[in-house]
C-alpha positions in Angstrom: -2.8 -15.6 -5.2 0.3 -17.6 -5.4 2.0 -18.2 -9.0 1.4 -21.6 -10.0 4.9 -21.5 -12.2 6.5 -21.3 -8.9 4.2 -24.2 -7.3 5.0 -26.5 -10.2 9.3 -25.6 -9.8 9.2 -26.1 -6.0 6.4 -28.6 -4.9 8.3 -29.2 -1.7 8.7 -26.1 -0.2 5.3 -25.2 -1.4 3.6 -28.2 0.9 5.8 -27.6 3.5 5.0 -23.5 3.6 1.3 -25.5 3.5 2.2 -27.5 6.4 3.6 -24.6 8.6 0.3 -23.0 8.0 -1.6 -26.3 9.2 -3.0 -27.0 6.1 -2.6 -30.3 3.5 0.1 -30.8 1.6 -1.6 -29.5 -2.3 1.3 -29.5 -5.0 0.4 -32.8 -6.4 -3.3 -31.4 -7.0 -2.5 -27.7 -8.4 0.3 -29.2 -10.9 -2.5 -31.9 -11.6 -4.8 -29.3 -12.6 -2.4 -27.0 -14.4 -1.0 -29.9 -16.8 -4.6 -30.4 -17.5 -4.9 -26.5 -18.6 -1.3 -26.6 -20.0 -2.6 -30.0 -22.4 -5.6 -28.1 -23.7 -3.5 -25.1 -24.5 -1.1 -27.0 -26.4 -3.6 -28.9 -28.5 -6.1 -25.6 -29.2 -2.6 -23.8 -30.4 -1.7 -26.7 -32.7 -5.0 -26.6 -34.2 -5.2 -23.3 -34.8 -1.4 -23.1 -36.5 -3.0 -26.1 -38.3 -6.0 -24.4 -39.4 -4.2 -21.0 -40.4 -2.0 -23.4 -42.8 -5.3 -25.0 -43.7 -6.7 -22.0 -44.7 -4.0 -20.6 -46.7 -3.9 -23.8 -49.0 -7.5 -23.2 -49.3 -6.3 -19.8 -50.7 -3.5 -21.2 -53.1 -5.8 -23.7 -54.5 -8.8 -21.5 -55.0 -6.3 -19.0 -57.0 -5.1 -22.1 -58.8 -8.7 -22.9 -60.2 -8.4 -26.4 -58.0 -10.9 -28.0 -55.9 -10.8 -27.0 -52.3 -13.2 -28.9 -50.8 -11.5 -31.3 -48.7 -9.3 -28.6 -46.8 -12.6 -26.9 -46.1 -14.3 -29.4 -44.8 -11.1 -30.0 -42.6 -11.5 -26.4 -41.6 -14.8 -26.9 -40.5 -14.2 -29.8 -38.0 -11.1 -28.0 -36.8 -13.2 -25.4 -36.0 -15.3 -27.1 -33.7 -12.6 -29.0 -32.4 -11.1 -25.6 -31.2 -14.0 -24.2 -30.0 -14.3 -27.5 -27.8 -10.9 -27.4 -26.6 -10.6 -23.4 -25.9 -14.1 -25.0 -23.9 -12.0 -27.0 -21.7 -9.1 -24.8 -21.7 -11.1 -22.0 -20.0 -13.0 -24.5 -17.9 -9.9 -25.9 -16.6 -8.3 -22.8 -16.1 -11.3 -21.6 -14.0 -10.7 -24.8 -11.7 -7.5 -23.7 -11.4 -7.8 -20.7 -10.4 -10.4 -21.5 -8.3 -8.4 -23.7 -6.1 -5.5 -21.4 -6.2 -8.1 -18.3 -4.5 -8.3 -20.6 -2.0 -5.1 -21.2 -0.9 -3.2 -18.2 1.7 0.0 -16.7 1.1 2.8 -19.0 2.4 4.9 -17.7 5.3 8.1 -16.2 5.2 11.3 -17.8 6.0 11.4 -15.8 9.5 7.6 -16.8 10.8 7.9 -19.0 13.5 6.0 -22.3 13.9 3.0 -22.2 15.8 -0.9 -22.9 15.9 -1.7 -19.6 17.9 -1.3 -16.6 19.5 0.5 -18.5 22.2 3.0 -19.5 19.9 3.7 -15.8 18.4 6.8 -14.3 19.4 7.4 -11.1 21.2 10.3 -8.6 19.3 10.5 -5.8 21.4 8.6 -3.5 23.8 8.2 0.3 24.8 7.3 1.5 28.3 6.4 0.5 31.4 2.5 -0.5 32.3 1.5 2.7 35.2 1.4 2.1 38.5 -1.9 3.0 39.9 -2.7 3.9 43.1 -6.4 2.9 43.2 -7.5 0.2 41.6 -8.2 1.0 38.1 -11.6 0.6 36.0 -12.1 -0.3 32.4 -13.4 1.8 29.2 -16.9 0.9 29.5 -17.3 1.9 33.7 -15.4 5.0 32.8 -17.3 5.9 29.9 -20.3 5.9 31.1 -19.5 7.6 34.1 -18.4 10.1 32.3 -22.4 10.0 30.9 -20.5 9.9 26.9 -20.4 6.0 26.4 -24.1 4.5 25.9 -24.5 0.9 24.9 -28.0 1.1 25.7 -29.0 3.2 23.3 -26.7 1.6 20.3 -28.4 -1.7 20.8 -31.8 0.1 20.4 -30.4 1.8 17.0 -28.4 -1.5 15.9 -28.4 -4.3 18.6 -25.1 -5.4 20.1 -21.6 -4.5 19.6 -22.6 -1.3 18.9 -21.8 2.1 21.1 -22.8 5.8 21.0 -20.3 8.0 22.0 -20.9 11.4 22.7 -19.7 15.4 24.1 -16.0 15.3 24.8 -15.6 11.7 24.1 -16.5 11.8 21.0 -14.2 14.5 20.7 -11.0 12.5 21.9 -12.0 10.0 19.0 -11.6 12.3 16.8 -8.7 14.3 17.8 -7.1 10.4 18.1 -7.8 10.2 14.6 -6.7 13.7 13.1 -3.9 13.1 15.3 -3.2 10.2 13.6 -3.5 11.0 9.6 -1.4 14.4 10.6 1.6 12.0 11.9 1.6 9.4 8.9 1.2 12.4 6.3 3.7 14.7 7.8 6.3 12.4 9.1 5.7 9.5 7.3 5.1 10.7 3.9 1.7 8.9 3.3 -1.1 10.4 0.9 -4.3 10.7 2.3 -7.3 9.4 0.8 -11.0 9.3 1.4 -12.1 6.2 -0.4 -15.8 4.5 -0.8 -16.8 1.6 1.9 -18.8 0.1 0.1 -17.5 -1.7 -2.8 -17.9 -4.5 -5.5 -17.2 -8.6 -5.7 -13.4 -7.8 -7.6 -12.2 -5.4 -5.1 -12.5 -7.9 -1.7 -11.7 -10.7 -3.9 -8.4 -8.8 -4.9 -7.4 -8.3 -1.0 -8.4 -11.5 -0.2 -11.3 -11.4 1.7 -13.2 -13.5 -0.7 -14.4 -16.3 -1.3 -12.8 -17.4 1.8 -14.2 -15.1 4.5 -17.6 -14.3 3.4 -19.1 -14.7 6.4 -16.5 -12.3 8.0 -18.4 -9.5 6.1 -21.7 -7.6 5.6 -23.3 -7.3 2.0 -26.1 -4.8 0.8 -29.1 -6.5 -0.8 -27.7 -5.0 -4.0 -24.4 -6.4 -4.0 -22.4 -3.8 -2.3 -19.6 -5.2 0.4 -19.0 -2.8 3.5 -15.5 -2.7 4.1 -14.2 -4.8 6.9 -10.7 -2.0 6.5 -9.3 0.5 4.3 -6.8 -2.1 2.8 -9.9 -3.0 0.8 -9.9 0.1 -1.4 -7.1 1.9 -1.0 -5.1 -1.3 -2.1 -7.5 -1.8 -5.1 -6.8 2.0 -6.4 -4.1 0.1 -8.9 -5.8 -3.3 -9.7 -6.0 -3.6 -13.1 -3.4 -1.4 -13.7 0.3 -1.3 -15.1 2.2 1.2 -13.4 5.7 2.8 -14.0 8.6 1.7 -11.8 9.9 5.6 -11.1 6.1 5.8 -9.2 6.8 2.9 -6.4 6.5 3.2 -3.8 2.9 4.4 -3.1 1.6 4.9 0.2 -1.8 5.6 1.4 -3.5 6.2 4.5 -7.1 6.6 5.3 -9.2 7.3 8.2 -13.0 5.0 7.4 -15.5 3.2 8.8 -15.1 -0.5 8.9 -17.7 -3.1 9.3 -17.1 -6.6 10.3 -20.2 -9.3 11.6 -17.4 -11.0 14.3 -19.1 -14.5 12.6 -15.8 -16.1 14.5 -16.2 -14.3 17.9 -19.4 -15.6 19.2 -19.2 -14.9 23.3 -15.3 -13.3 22.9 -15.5 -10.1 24.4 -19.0 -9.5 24.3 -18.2 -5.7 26.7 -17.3 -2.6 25.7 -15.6 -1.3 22.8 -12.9 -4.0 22.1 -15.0 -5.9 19.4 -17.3 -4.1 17.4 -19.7 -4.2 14.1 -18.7 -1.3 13.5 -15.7 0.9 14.3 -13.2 3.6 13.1 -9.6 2.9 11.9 -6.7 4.6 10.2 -5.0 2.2 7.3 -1.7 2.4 5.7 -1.0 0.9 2.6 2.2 0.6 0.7 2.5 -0.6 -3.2 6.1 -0.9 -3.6 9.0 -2.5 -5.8 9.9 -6.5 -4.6 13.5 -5.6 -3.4 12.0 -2.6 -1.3 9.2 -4.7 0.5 11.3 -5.7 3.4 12.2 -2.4 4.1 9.1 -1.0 3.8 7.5 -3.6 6.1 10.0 -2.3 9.1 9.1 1.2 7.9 5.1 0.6 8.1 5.5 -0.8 11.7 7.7 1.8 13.1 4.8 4.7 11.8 2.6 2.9 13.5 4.3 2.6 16.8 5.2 6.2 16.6 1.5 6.5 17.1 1.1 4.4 20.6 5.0 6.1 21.7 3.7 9.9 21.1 0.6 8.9 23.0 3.1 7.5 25.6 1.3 3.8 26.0 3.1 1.0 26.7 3.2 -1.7 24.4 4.5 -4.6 22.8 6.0 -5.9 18.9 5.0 -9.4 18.3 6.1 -11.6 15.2 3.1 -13.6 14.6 3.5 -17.4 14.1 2.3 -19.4 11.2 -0.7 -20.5 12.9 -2.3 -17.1 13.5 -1.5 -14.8 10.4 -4.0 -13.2 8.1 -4.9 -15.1 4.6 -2.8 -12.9 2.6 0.4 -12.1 4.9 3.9 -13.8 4.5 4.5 -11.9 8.1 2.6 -10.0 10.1 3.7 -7.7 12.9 1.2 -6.9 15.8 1.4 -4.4 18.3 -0.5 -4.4 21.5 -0.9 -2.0 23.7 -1.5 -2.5 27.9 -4.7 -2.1 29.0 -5.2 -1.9 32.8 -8.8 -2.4 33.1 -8.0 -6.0 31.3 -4.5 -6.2 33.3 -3.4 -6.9 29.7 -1.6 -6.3 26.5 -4.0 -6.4 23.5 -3.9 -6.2 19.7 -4.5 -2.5 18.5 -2.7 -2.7 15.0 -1.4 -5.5 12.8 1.2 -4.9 10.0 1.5 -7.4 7.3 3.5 -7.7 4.1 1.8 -9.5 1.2 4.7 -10.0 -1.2 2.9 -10.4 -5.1 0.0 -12.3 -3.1 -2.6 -9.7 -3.6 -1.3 -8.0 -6.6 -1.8 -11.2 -8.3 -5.3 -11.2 -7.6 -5.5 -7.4 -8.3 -3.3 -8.1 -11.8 -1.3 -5.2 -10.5 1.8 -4.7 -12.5 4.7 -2.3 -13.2 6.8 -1.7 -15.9 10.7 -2.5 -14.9 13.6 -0.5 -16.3 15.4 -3.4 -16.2 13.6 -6.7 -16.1 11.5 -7.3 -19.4 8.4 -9.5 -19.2 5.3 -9.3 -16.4 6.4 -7.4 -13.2 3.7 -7.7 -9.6 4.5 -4.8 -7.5 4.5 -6.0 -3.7 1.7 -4.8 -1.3 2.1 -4.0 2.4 -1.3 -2.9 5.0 -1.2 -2.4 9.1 -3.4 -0.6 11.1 -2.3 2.9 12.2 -4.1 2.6 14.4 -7.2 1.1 15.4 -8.9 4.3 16.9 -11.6 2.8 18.8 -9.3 0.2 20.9 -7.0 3.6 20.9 -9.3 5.4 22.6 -10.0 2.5 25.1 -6.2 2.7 25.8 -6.4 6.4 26.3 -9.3 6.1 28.4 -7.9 3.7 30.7 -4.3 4.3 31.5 -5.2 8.1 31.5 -7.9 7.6 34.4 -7.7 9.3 37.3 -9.0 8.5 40.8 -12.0 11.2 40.9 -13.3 9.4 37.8 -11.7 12.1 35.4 -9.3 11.1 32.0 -7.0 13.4 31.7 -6.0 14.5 27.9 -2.5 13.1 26.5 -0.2 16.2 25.8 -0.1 15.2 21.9 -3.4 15.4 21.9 -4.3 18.7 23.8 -4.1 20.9 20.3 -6.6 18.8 18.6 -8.9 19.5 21.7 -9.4 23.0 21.7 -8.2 24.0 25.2 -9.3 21.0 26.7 -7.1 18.8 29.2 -9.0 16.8 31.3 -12.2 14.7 30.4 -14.3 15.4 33.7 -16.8 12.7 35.1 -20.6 13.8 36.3 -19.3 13.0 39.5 -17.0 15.8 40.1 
């Protein structure tokens, strides 16, 4: 959530971090609403510094042996004066922040202009896409030549965009993941964490998933959200809470199931493994202090390209434009990684840096050692990685001719002995 102080100081660059984001210009209407709350407030405080003094003459004259009656009665209409007026204060405040949860975090100063991924802009890249020399298939042929990749029998259990995976396969998603939580814990200094997924209306409303992107999500009769990523909980592990400065930064990894219903991607890659209900990711999350936050942002992407360079994919950095960030990002980082069965780069992790967007929401503080008053710790999540679409990228630009996937050497330990994937046909 953005600070409306802010929005009422700088209505100008607030519309026009509104219009880079292809949205109306909203300045006039938020200030609009906050004098409203600010008017009530001033006139409930008067009142009630009225009625204190009101109530102290009361007090005087009573201990004089004097008639009270008329400052009692003026109690007694001040009274319900306030309680009208803290009325419209709190309803006012609720319109408020109503409006403001549906606002995204403006874009930083670096974001380039654009209305989609065709506008994003491409930072850097590692490798070089393999040469094959037979003309290479895609996840969902190899898997289930292989006998280990069975849409079939997912859409009887779930209907589509669902997949079983099975033997040795299932094996390489694993070791991908273990792989994965060993780097960012051991090199990268993040604390694993095995949170909940399913969780409650405050904690997708704190990452910003609500009440915006309902839709996006699945919901238990009783009121339960499944989580769409890990940024959901292990982000929420300090809302509501005032930390000390000497603790920042925190950072947190977890490997969980994610749910998402794809409301947005009717007919968009309807094969394979690319878009799923369901599907297994690792998460980073960072909570750090505002003047570490750009620096950590660099730090979160490079952990998770270490990922796709140790597994020796190619792949690509891309600065996402204004037009196709997240709700909550000021910049997001992408990284997508070749796949030859697509003859394509595509997204396997995004890495996005919040600012005090989320910790807002959260009311996620820290006590400063040198800046008195209300402090919002800044709030960082990427994927690292996506193990499902790594495990498509494995598959595929580890293919061999004979049908086979051979094992990537960083992998080999976390498959007991073995190196090559072999298909029913050899």
């Amino acid at each position: 959530m953005l600070d409306i102080r802010w929005i009422r100081e700088n209505p100008s660059k607030f519309d026009g971090a509104l219009k880079k984001r292809g949205l109306a210009a909203a300045a006039e209407e938020l200030t609009s609403l906050d004098q409203i709350r600010r008017d009530h407030q001033t006139k409930a405080q008067a009142m009630q510094t009225r009625r204190n003094e009101a109530s102290k003459e009361i007090g005087k004259l009573k201990g004089a042996g004097k008639n009270a009656d008329t400052l009692i009665r003026e109690v007694s209409e001040l009274r319900e004066t306030l309680q009208n007026l803290e009325s419209q204060e709190k309803k006012a405040s609720e319109d408020l922040t109503r409006r403001l949860a549906s606002i995204p975090n403006i874009p930083a100063d670096d974001v380039p202009f654009g209305k989609g991924e065709e506008d994003n802009l491409k930072i850097r890249q590692f490798g070089t896409p393999r040469s094959f020399s037979f003309e290479p298939l895609d996840h969902v042929s190899i898997g289930e030549k292989l006998d280990e990749m069975d849409f079939e029998a997912a859409a009887k259990l779930s209907g589509s965009r669902f997949v079983v995976l099975k033997g040795n396969l299932a094996r390489l998603e694993r070791a991908l993941a273990t792989f994965m939580l060993d780097l960012h814990t051991e090199e990268f200094g993040y604390t694993e964490v095995s949170p909940p997924v399913l969780v409650n209306d405050n904690a997708v409303y704190g990452t910003g998933q609500l009440p915006k992107f309902s839709e996006d999500l699945f919901r238990t009769e009783n009121g339960f959200w499944l989580i769409p990523t890990a940024e959901v909980p292990l982000t929420n592990l300090v809302a509501d809470t005032i930390l000390e400065e000497k603790d920042l930064p925190i950072r947190l990894t977890a490997y969980t199931n994610c749910f998402r219903s794809e409301a947005g991607a009717a007919g968009r890659d309807t094969r394979g493994m690319l878009r799923q209900h369901q599907f297994n990711k690792v998460e980073l999350v960072s909570i750090v202090h505002p003047t570490e936050s750009e620096a950590e942002h660099q730090r979160m992407t490079e952990a998770a390209e270490e990922v796709l360079r140790k597994l020796e994919l190619p792949y690509k950095v891309m600065l996402l434009c204004s037009g196709d960030m997240g709700f909550s990002a000021r910049r997001t980082y992408d990284l997508e990684v070749w796949l030859p069965g697509q003859n394509r780069y595509r997204e396997i992790s995004s890495c996005s840096t919040c600012g005090d967007f989320q910790s807002r929401r959260m009311q996620s503080r820290f006590r400063s050692q040198s800046k008195r008053g209300i402090n919002f710790p800044h709030t960082l999540n990427g994927s690292g990685i996506a193990v499902g679409r790594a495990l498509i990228a494995v598959i595929e630009n580890y293919q061999n001719k004979d049908g086979s996937v051979s094992v990537p050497e960083v992998l080999k330990k976390y498959m007991g002995g073995i190196n090559k994937l072999e298909s029913n046909a050899s």
